[in-house]
Amino acid sequence: MKTLYKLLLFLFLLSFLSACAKKEDVIKIGTAGPFTGDQTRIGQDMKNGVELAVSEWNAKGGVLGKKIVLLSEDDRHDPKEAVAVANKLVSSGVVGVIGHLNSSCTKPASRIYNEKSVPMITPASTNPEITKQGYNNVFRTCGSDDQQGTELSKFVVDVLKKKRVAVLHDKTTYGQGLSEEFKKSAGNKIDVVVSEGVTQGDQDFKPVLTKVKSSNPEVIFFGGMHTEGGLIIKQAKELGIKAPVIGGDGLYGSTLLEVAGPAAEGSYMAFFTPTAETEIGRNFVKNYTAKYGEIETYAPYAYDATNILLKAIAEAKTTDGKKLIDAIRRMKYEGAVGTIEYDENGDIKKAGYAIYTVKDKKFITYDKVK
């Protein structure tokens, strides 16, 4: 009987050690964003970019000889859920995170990752305060709203040559922050005839738009996302408002075209510059579209963010968080969206924005219709 017990104990220990060895044979990274709800499309697009990069690395043997496992968590673009998701990813042993998408989620989640020295690279959160919190683990592959707000104000003042502006925002970290950056950049070159906040998730914006109409604006600036932006564009046209709506990257996406319908024609939005006209950029577009279809928004920025994290692991030859953070900060990366280098805050040194307009139900860069 003792021999049987010893044999069973030996087999148990062997199984346990084997399981531990298998766990050590993988490297976990995380991604978090709005993968359900009204932002599903842009969230899934972001996740697709991450998945594509992971699949390419795994096809070549992974990193440090280990398979990469991607853990995906839905934050439902809710700040409280984002904190819960961040804690879950950290507890699951991820060595880095790609995300979050919304600035209102990224900002509180970044504190959780910072406490554990887990590098976080957001491909979409543009609020300037995200990289000014004193955390050394926070990076982004996109530009920030101080840069975006400047481009938008220049467009309104120098290109459209308009002065009377109604400013609306959705009261979120992103939307309100972008609106403030726009007003700050424009300064006394514009007259803000209305400044109002609306609630994300509302459907009827005609009361505030009636106030906007009475102020006789030449332009309506909206800081917010595509669903509310689409409704504002549509309802403004229904009220007979002729002023075009202009906004930031949150307006860019097929959801705005669906919600606004024909009213979207002639609206404007800033978005990051198109995928780089390089071999890397062209290969990304080819591989992404073959696997997932048309690129929605943030996929190339998520793809580059993932490659930066995995390249840092390969170059540092470790998954130690502090060493990965140092490796990312020192890196000069050539990716799908061009060259990425970081400053001391984790912002990219050179951020490119383009102004887009809607023409024939498509987003095209403004220079193509001038």
GROMACS .gro file of C-alpha atoms in nm:
model
  370
    1MET     CA    1   0.000   0.000   0.000
    2LYS     CA    2   0.284   0.240   0.085
    3THR     CA    3   0.431   0.171  -0.256
    4LEU     CA    4   0.098   0.264  -0.416
    5TYR     CA    5   0.080   0.589  -0.217
    6LYS     CA    6   0.435   0.676  -0.318
    7LEU     CA    7   0.353   0.605  -0.680
    8LEU     CA    8   0.040   0.822  -0.667
    9LEU     CA    9   0.231   1.102  -0.495
   10PHE     CA   10   0.504   1.080  -0.757
   11LEU     CA   11   0.250   1.096  -1.040
   12PHE     CA   12   0.077   1.394  -0.876
   13LEU     CA   13   0.403   1.585  -0.836
   14LEU     CA   14   0.502   1.500  -1.192
   15SER     CA   15   0.168   1.630  -1.319
   16PHE     CA   16   0.198   1.946  -1.108
   17LEU     CA   17   0.551   2.020  -1.225
   18SER     CA   18   0.451   1.952  -1.585
   19ALA     CA   19   0.162   2.198  -1.553
   20CYS     CA   20   0.394   2.461  -1.407
   21ALA     CA   21   0.638   2.410  -1.691
   22LYS     CA   22   0.360   2.454  -1.945
   23LYS     CA   23   0.253   2.777  -1.778
   24GLU     CA   24   0.605   2.909  -1.802
   25ASP     CA   25   0.616   2.828  -2.173
   26VAL     CA   26   0.383   3.117  -2.259
   27ILE     CA   27   0.403   3.494  -2.230
   28LYS     CA   28   0.074   3.670  -2.159
   29ILE     CA   29  -0.015   4.014  -2.285
   30GLY     CA   30  -0.349   4.189  -2.250
   31THR     CA   31  -0.576   4.414  -2.448
   32ALA     CA   32  -0.876   4.606  -2.317
   33GLY     CA   33  -1.139   4.821  -2.483
   34PRO     CA   34  -1.509   4.851  -2.567
   35PHE     CA   35  -1.574   4.512  -2.724
   36THR     CA   36  -1.953   4.529  -2.676
   37GLY     CA   37  -2.211   4.806  -2.702
   38ASP     CA   38  -2.222   5.109  -2.929
   39GLN     CA   39  -1.842   5.120  -2.970
   40THR     CA   40  -1.804   4.752  -3.061
   41ARG     CA   41  -1.681   4.823  -3.414
   42ILE     CA   42  -1.390   5.044  -3.319
   43GLY     CA   43  -1.311   4.825  -3.019
   44GLN     CA   44  -1.306   4.510  -3.230
   45ASP     CA   45  -1.098   4.687  -3.493
   46MET     CA   46  -0.842   4.771  -3.225
   47LYS     CA   47  -0.842   4.413  -3.097
   48ASN     CA   48  -0.802   4.280  -3.452
   49GLY     CA   49  -0.482   4.483  -3.488
   50VAL     CA   50  -0.347   4.331  -3.167
   51GLU     CA   51  -0.445   3.978  -3.270
   52LEU     CA   52  -0.281   4.015  -3.611
   53ALA     CA   53   0.051   4.117  -3.457
   54VAL     CA   54   0.037   3.833  -3.203
   55SER     CA   55  -0.043   3.576  -3.472
   56GLU     CA   56   0.252   3.694  -3.683
   57TRP     CA   57   0.493   3.665  -3.390
   58ASN     CA   58   0.359   3.322  -3.294
   59ALA     CA   59   0.397   3.203  -3.654
   60LYS     CA   60   0.767   3.284  -3.622
   61GLY     CA   61   0.810   3.106  -3.291
   62GLY     CA   62   0.672   3.360  -3.044
   63VAL     CA   63   0.907   3.569  -2.832
   64LEU     CA   64   1.197   3.442  -2.618
   65GLY     CA   65   1.108   3.099  -2.752
   66LYS     CA   66   0.763   3.110  -2.592
   67LYS     CA   67   0.413   3.130  -2.734
   68ILE     CA   68   0.231   3.460  -2.685
   69VAL     CA   69  -0.113   3.433  -2.526
   70LEU     CA   70  -0.349   3.729  -2.565
   71LEU     CA   71  -0.602   3.800  -2.289
   72SER     CA   72  -0.886   4.031  -2.400
   73GLU     CA   73  -1.115   4.216  -2.160
   74ASP     CA   74  -1.419   4.430  -2.235
   75ASP     CA   75  -1.426   4.759  -2.041
   76ARG     CA   76  -1.757   4.867  -2.206
   77HIS     CA   77  -1.610   5.221  -2.227
   78ASP     CA   78  -1.694   5.256  -1.858
   79PRO     CA   79  -1.423   5.399  -1.628
   80LYS     CA   80  -1.519   5.181  -1.329
   81GLU     CA   81  -1.523   4.868  -1.543
   82ALA     CA   82  -1.185   4.970  -1.685
   83VAL     CA   83  -1.034   4.964  -1.336
   84ALA     CA   84  -1.185   4.620  -1.270
   85VAL     CA   85  -1.051   4.496  -1.604
   86ALA     CA   86  -0.705   4.636  -1.529
   87ASN     CA   87  -0.696   4.456  -1.195
   88LYS     CA   88  -0.806   4.133  -1.363
   89LEU     CA   89  -0.537   4.154  -1.631
   90VAL     CA   90  -0.265   4.228  -1.375
   91SER     CA   91  -0.383   3.936  -1.158
   92SER     CA   92  -0.374   3.712  -1.466
   93GLY     CA   93  -0.003   3.778  -1.509
   94VAL     CA   94   0.009   3.989  -1.824
   95VAL     CA   95   0.347   4.150  -1.888
   96GLY     CA   96   0.204   4.439  -2.090
   97VAL     CA   97  -0.129   4.583  -2.205
   98ILE     CA   98  -0.246   4.730  -2.535
   99GLY     CA   99  -0.529   4.970  -2.451
  100HIS     CA  100  -0.752   5.109  -2.340
  101LEU     CA  101  -0.939   5.289  -2.617
  102ASN     CA  102  -1.131   5.567  -2.441
  103SER     CA  103  -0.934   5.827  -2.248
  104SER     CA  104  -1.188   5.811  -1.964
  105CYS     CA  105  -1.097   5.442  -1.925
  106THR     CA  106  -0.726   5.462  -1.995
  107LYS     CA  107  -0.658   5.727  -1.733
  108PRO     CA  108  -0.789   5.539  -1.424
  109ALA     CA  109  -0.666   5.201  -1.553
  110SER     CA  110  -0.314   5.337  -1.600
  111ARG     CA  111  -0.279   5.375  -1.223
  112ILE     CA  112  -0.335   5.002  -1.174
  113TYR     CA  113  -0.075   4.909  -1.435
  114ASN     CA  114   0.170   5.163  -1.295
  115GLU     CA  115   0.149   5.013  -0.947
  116LYS     CA  116   0.276   4.682  -1.088
  117SER     CA  117   0.518   4.832  -1.344
  118VAL     CA  118   0.317   4.685  -1.632
  119PRO     CA  119   0.379   4.880  -1.955
  120MET     CA  120   0.060   5.008  -2.116
  121ILE     CA  121   0.046   5.134  -2.475
  122THR     CA  122  -0.280   5.292  -2.587
  123PRO     CA  123  -0.346   5.309  -2.962
  124ALA     CA  124  -0.638   5.549  -2.930
  125SER     CA  125  -0.655   5.755  -2.609
  126THR     CA  126  -0.566   6.113  -2.692
  127ASN     CA  127  -0.627   6.312  -2.372
  128PRO     CA  128  -0.299   6.492  -2.288
  129GLU     CA  129  -0.328   6.426  -1.914
  130ILE     CA  130  -0.284   6.051  -1.964
  131THR     CA  131   0.090   6.090  -2.015
  132LYS     CA  132   0.129   6.374  -1.764
  133GLN     CA  133   0.046   6.182  -1.448
  134GLY     CA  134   0.406   6.109  -1.357
  135TYR     CA  135   0.378   5.741  -1.454
  136ASN     CA  136   0.671   5.602  -1.652
  137ASN     CA  137   0.482   5.298  -1.782
  138VAL     CA  138   0.231   5.482  -2.003
  139PHE     CA  139   0.279   5.519  -2.379
  140ARG     CA  140   0.066   5.574  -2.687
  141THR     CA  141   0.103   5.520  -3.060
  142CYS     CA  142  -0.147   5.796  -3.145
  143GLY     CA  143  -0.122   6.170  -3.105
  144SER     CA  144  -0.277   6.373  -2.824
  145ASP     CA  145  -0.558   6.626  -2.809
  146ASP     CA  146  -0.333   6.928  -2.767
  147GLN     CA  147  -0.191   6.838  -3.109
  148GLN     CA  148  -0.532   6.745  -3.250
  149GLY     CA  149  -0.701   7.055  -3.110
  150THR     CA  150  -0.437   7.272  -3.275
  151GLU     CA  151  -0.493   7.110  -3.615
  152LEU     CA  152  -0.869   7.150  -3.584
  153SER     CA  153  -0.848   7.516  -3.482
  154LYS     CA  154  -0.610   7.591  -3.770
  155PHE     CA  155  -0.853   7.425  -4.009
  156VAL     CA  156  -1.150   7.628  -3.886
  157VAL     CA  157  -0.962   7.959  -3.880
  158ASP     CA  158  -0.719   7.932  -4.172
  159VAL     CA  159  -0.894   7.697  -4.415
  160LEU     CA  160  -1.267   7.737  -4.354
  161LYS     CA  161  -1.206   8.098  -4.245
  162LYS     CA  162  -1.490   8.086  -3.993
  163LYS     CA  163  -1.514   8.272  -3.664
  164ARG     CA  164  -1.851   8.203  -3.496
  165VAL     CA  165  -1.829   7.857  -3.339
  166ALA     CA  166  -2.076   7.662  -3.125
  167VAL     CA  167  -1.881   7.419  -2.906
  168LEU     CA  168  -2.047   7.100  -2.779
  169HIS     CA  169  -1.891   6.806  -2.595
  170ASP     CA  170  -2.004   6.479  -2.436
  171LYS     CA  171  -1.868   6.557  -2.086
  172THR     CA  172  -1.616   6.271  -2.104
  173THR     CA  173  -1.242   6.297  -2.043
  174TYR     CA  174  -1.189   6.276  -2.418
  175GLY     CA  175  -1.472   6.494  -2.546
  176GLN     CA  176  -1.449   6.776  -2.296
  177GLY     CA  177  -1.070   6.769  -2.308
  178LEU     CA  178  -1.061   6.796  -2.687
  179SER     CA  179  -1.309   7.084  -2.683
  180GLU     CA  180  -1.097   7.274  -2.431
  181GLU     CA  181  -0.783   7.216  -2.637
  182PHE     CA  182  -0.962   7.341  -2.948
  183LYS     CA  183  -1.079   7.659  -2.774
  184LYS     CA  184  -0.739   7.717  -2.614
  185SER     CA  185  -0.559   7.679  -2.946
  186ALA     CA  186  -0.801   7.903  -3.135
  187GLY     CA  187  -0.794   8.172  -2.867
  188ASN     CA  188  -0.940   8.505  -2.977
  189LYS     CA  189  -0.942   8.397  -3.341
  190ILE     CA  190  -1.289   8.252  -3.284
  191ASP     CA  191  -1.602   8.365  -3.102
  192VAL     CA  192  -1.756   8.083  -2.899
  193VAL     CA  193  -2.127   8.160  -2.935
  194VAL     CA  194  -2.244   7.852  -2.742
  195SER     CA  195  -2.058   7.615  -2.510
  196GLU     CA  196  -2.261   7.319  -2.385
  197GLY     CA  197  -2.214   6.965  -2.260
  198VAL     CA  198  -2.441   6.679  -2.365
  199THR     CA  199  -2.475   6.333  -2.216
  200GLN     CA  200  -2.321   6.030  -2.383
  201GLY     CA  201  -2.597   5.782  -2.462
  202ASP     CA  202  -2.873   6.041  -2.516
  203GLN     CA  203  -3.073   6.024  -2.838
  204ASP     CA  204  -3.242   6.364  -2.861
  205PHE     CA  205  -3.012   6.664  -2.901
  206LYS     CA  206  -3.268   6.902  -3.051
  207PRO     CA  207  -3.311   7.112  -2.734
  208VAL     CA  208  -2.942   7.207  -2.727
  209LEU     CA  209  -2.931   7.234  -3.107
  210THR     CA  210  -3.224   7.477  -3.096
  211LYS     CA  211  -3.010   7.695  -2.870
  212VAL     CA  212  -2.721   7.651  -3.114
  213LYS     CA  213  -2.939   7.754  -3.407
  214SER     CA  214  -3.046   8.076  -3.237
  215SER     CA  215  -2.679   8.172  -3.192
  216ASN     CA  216  -2.625   8.162  -3.570
  217PRO     CA  217  -2.292   7.973  -3.573
  218GLU     CA  218  -2.074   7.928  -3.879
  219VAL     CA  219  -1.933   7.598  -3.745
  220ILE     CA  220  -2.043   7.346  -3.481
  221PHE     CA  221  -1.752   7.182  -3.300
  222PHE     CA  222  -1.831   6.854  -3.125
  223GLY     CA  223  -1.596   6.678  -2.887
  224GLY     CA  224  -1.725   6.324  -2.857
  225MET     CA  225  -1.779   5.990  -3.026
  226HIS     CA  226  -1.943   5.880  -3.350
  227THR     CA  227  -2.289   5.775  -3.225
  228GLU     CA  228  -2.369   6.106  -3.056
  229GLY     CA  229  -2.182   6.291  -3.330
  230GLY     CA  230  -2.392   6.124  -3.597
  231LEU     CA  231  -2.715   6.213  -3.417
  232ILE     CA  232  -2.605   6.575  -3.373
  233ILE     CA  233  -2.518   6.602  -3.743
  234LYS     CA  234  -2.850   6.449  -3.848
  235GLN     CA  235  -3.066   6.649  -3.607
  236ALA     CA  236  -2.886   6.975  -3.689
  237LYS     CA  237  -2.979   6.928  -4.055
  238GLU     CA  238  -3.338   6.847  -3.957
  239LEU     CA  239  -3.354   7.179  -3.771
  240GLY     CA  240  -3.225   7.362  -4.078
  241ILE     CA  241  -2.883   7.443  -3.935
  242LYS     CA  242  -2.644   7.497  -4.224
  243ALA     CA  243  -2.321   7.519  -4.024
  244PRO     CA  244  -2.101   7.212  -4.077
  245VAL     CA  245  -2.008   6.989  -3.783
  246ILE     CA  246  -1.639   6.936  -3.714
  247GLY     CA  247  -1.477   6.713  -3.454
  248GLY     CA  248  -1.188   6.487  -3.366
  249ASP     CA  249  -1.094   6.125  -3.419
  250GLY     CA  250  -1.398   6.011  -3.220
  251LEU     CA  251  -1.621   6.101  -3.514
  252TYR     CA  252  -1.424   5.893  -3.763
  253GLY     CA  253  -1.583   5.555  -3.833
  254SER     CA  254  -1.860   5.379  -4.020
  255THR     CA  255  -2.103   5.417  -3.728
  256LEU     CA  256  -2.116   5.793  -3.786
  257LEU     CA  257  -2.201   5.737  -4.152
  258GLU     CA  258  -2.482   5.499  -4.059
  259VAL     CA  259  -2.628   5.716  -3.783
  260ALA     CA  260  -2.605   6.049  -3.967
  261GLY     CA  261  -2.697   5.912  -4.309
  262PRO     CA  262  -2.687   6.163  -4.597
  263ALA     CA  263  -2.649   6.449  -4.346
  264ALA     CA  264  -2.289   6.338  -4.284
  265GLU     CA  265  -2.184   6.474  -4.625
  266GLY     CA  266  -1.965   6.779  -4.578
  267SER     CA  267  -1.885   6.724  -4.211
  268TYR     CA  268  -1.521   6.731  -4.101
  269MET     CA  269  -1.308   6.541  -3.854
  270ALA     CA  270  -0.944   6.507  -3.760
  271PHE     CA  271  -0.794   6.161  -3.761
  272PHE     CA  272  -0.446   6.021  -3.759
  273THR     CA  273  -0.256   6.023  -4.086
  274PRO     CA  274  -0.321   5.725  -4.315
  275THR     CA  275  -0.116   5.406  -4.299
  276ALA     CA  276   0.241   5.473  -4.410
  277GLU     CA  277   0.319   5.431  -4.780
  278THR     CA  278   0.599   5.189  -4.698
  279GLU     CA  279   0.642   4.816  -4.739
  280ILE     CA  280   0.548   4.766  -4.373
  281GLY     CA  281   0.237   4.980  -4.414
  282ARG     CA  282   0.130   4.809  -4.735
  283ASN     CA  283   0.187   4.462  -4.589
  284PHE     CA  284  -0.022   4.550  -4.286
  285VAL     CA  285  -0.312   4.666  -4.502
  286LYS     CA  286  -0.285   4.354  -4.719
  287ASN     CA  287  -0.271   4.112  -4.426
  288TYR     CA  288  -0.536   4.288  -4.222
  289THR     CA  289  -0.792   4.316  -4.500
  290ALA     CA  290  -0.735   3.954  -4.601
  291LYS     CA  291  -0.814   3.837  -4.249
  292TYR     CA  292  -1.068   4.090  -4.117
  293GLY     CA  293  -1.192   4.303  -4.405
  294GLU     CA  294  -1.182   4.682  -4.422
  295ILE     CA  295  -0.988   4.875  -4.159
  296GLU     CA  296  -1.227   5.071  -3.938
  297THR     CA  297  -1.010   5.307  -3.730
  298TYR     CA  298  -0.742   5.217  -3.476
  299ALA     CA  299  -0.621   4.878  -3.606
  300PRO     CA  300  -0.283   4.995  -3.743
  301TYR     CA  301  -0.208   5.184  -3.420
  302ALA     CA  302  -0.296   4.877  -3.213
  303TYR     CA  303  -0.084   4.662  -3.444
  304ASP     CA  304   0.216   4.889  -3.397
  305ALA     CA  305   0.159   4.910  -3.021
  306THR     CA  306   0.164   4.531  -2.997
  307ASN     CA  307   0.478   4.503  -3.206
  308ILE     CA  308   0.649   4.765  -2.990
  309LEU     CA  309   0.568   4.568  -2.673
  310LEU     CA  310   0.681   4.235  -2.819
  311LYS     CA  311   0.994   4.387  -2.971
  312ALA     CA  312   1.078   4.531  -2.628
  313ILE     CA  313   1.049   4.183  -2.475
  314ALA     CA  314   1.275   4.040  -2.746
  315GLU     CA  315   1.536   4.315  -2.711
  316ALA     CA  316   1.534   4.322  -2.330
  317LYS     CA  317   1.539   3.940  -2.323
  318THR     CA  318   1.307   3.949  -2.024
  319THR     CA  319   0.948   4.016  -1.920
  320ASP     CA  320   1.055   4.229  -1.624
  321GLY     CA  321   0.827   4.533  -1.633
  322LYS     CA  322   1.085   4.799  -1.549
  323LYS     CA  323   1.324   4.671  -1.813
  324LEU     CA  324   1.047   4.658  -2.072
  325ILE     CA  325   0.950   5.017  -1.995
  326ASP     CA  326   1.310   5.126  -2.048
  327ALA     CA  327   1.330   4.929  -2.374
  328ILE     CA  328   1.012   5.089  -2.508
  329ARG     CA  329   1.128   5.439  -2.418
  330ARG     CA  330   1.459   5.390  -2.602
  331MET     CA  331   1.306   5.228  -2.908
  332LYS     CA  332   1.290   5.368  -3.259
  333TYR     CA  333   1.023   5.163  -3.430
  334GLU     CA  334   0.931   5.152  -3.798
  335GLY     CA  335   0.571   5.040  -3.823
  336ALA     CA  336   0.248   5.043  -4.019
  337VAL     CA  337   0.186   5.410  -3.937
  338GLY     CA  338   0.546   5.522  -3.980
  339THR     CA  339   0.833   5.594  -3.742
  340ILE     CA  340   0.757   5.595  -3.370
  341GLU     CA  341   0.991   5.735  -3.106
  342TYR     CA  342   0.898   5.839  -2.753
  343ASP     CA  343   0.966   6.147  -2.547
  344GLU     CA  344   1.013   6.149  -2.170
  345ASN     CA  345   0.636   6.139  -2.109
  346GLY     CA  346   0.555   5.844  -2.336
  347ASP     CA  347   0.414   6.056  -2.617
  348ILE     CA  348   0.529   5.998  -2.972
  349LYS     CA  349   0.776   6.264  -3.083
  350LYS     CA  350   0.607   6.321  -3.417
  351ALA     CA  351   0.230   6.285  -3.434
  352GLY     CA  352   0.056   6.318  -3.768
  353TYR     CA  353  -0.304   6.433  -3.807
  354ALA     CA  354  -0.505   6.482  -4.123
  355ILE     CA  355  -0.841   6.651  -4.173
  356TYR     CA  356  -1.103   6.428  -4.333
  357THR     CA  357  -1.442   6.507  -4.480
  358VAL     CA  358  -1.734   6.288  -4.581
  359LYS     CA  359  -1.794   6.269  -4.955
  360ASP     CA  360  -2.015   6.012  -5.128
  361LYS     CA  361  -2.051   5.817  -4.801
  362LYS     CA  362  -1.675   5.783  -4.756
  363PHE     CA  363  -1.406   5.947  -4.544
  364ILE     CA  364  -1.145   6.115  -4.760
  365THR     CA  365  -0.864   6.352  -4.669
  366TYR     CA  366  -0.965   6.714  -4.720
  367ASP     CA  367  -0.676   6.788  -4.957
  368LYS     CA  368  -0.835   6.554  -5.211
  369VAL     CA  369  -1.147   6.769  -5.244
  370LYS     CA  370  -0.987   7.113  -5.243
   0.00000   0.00000   0.00000
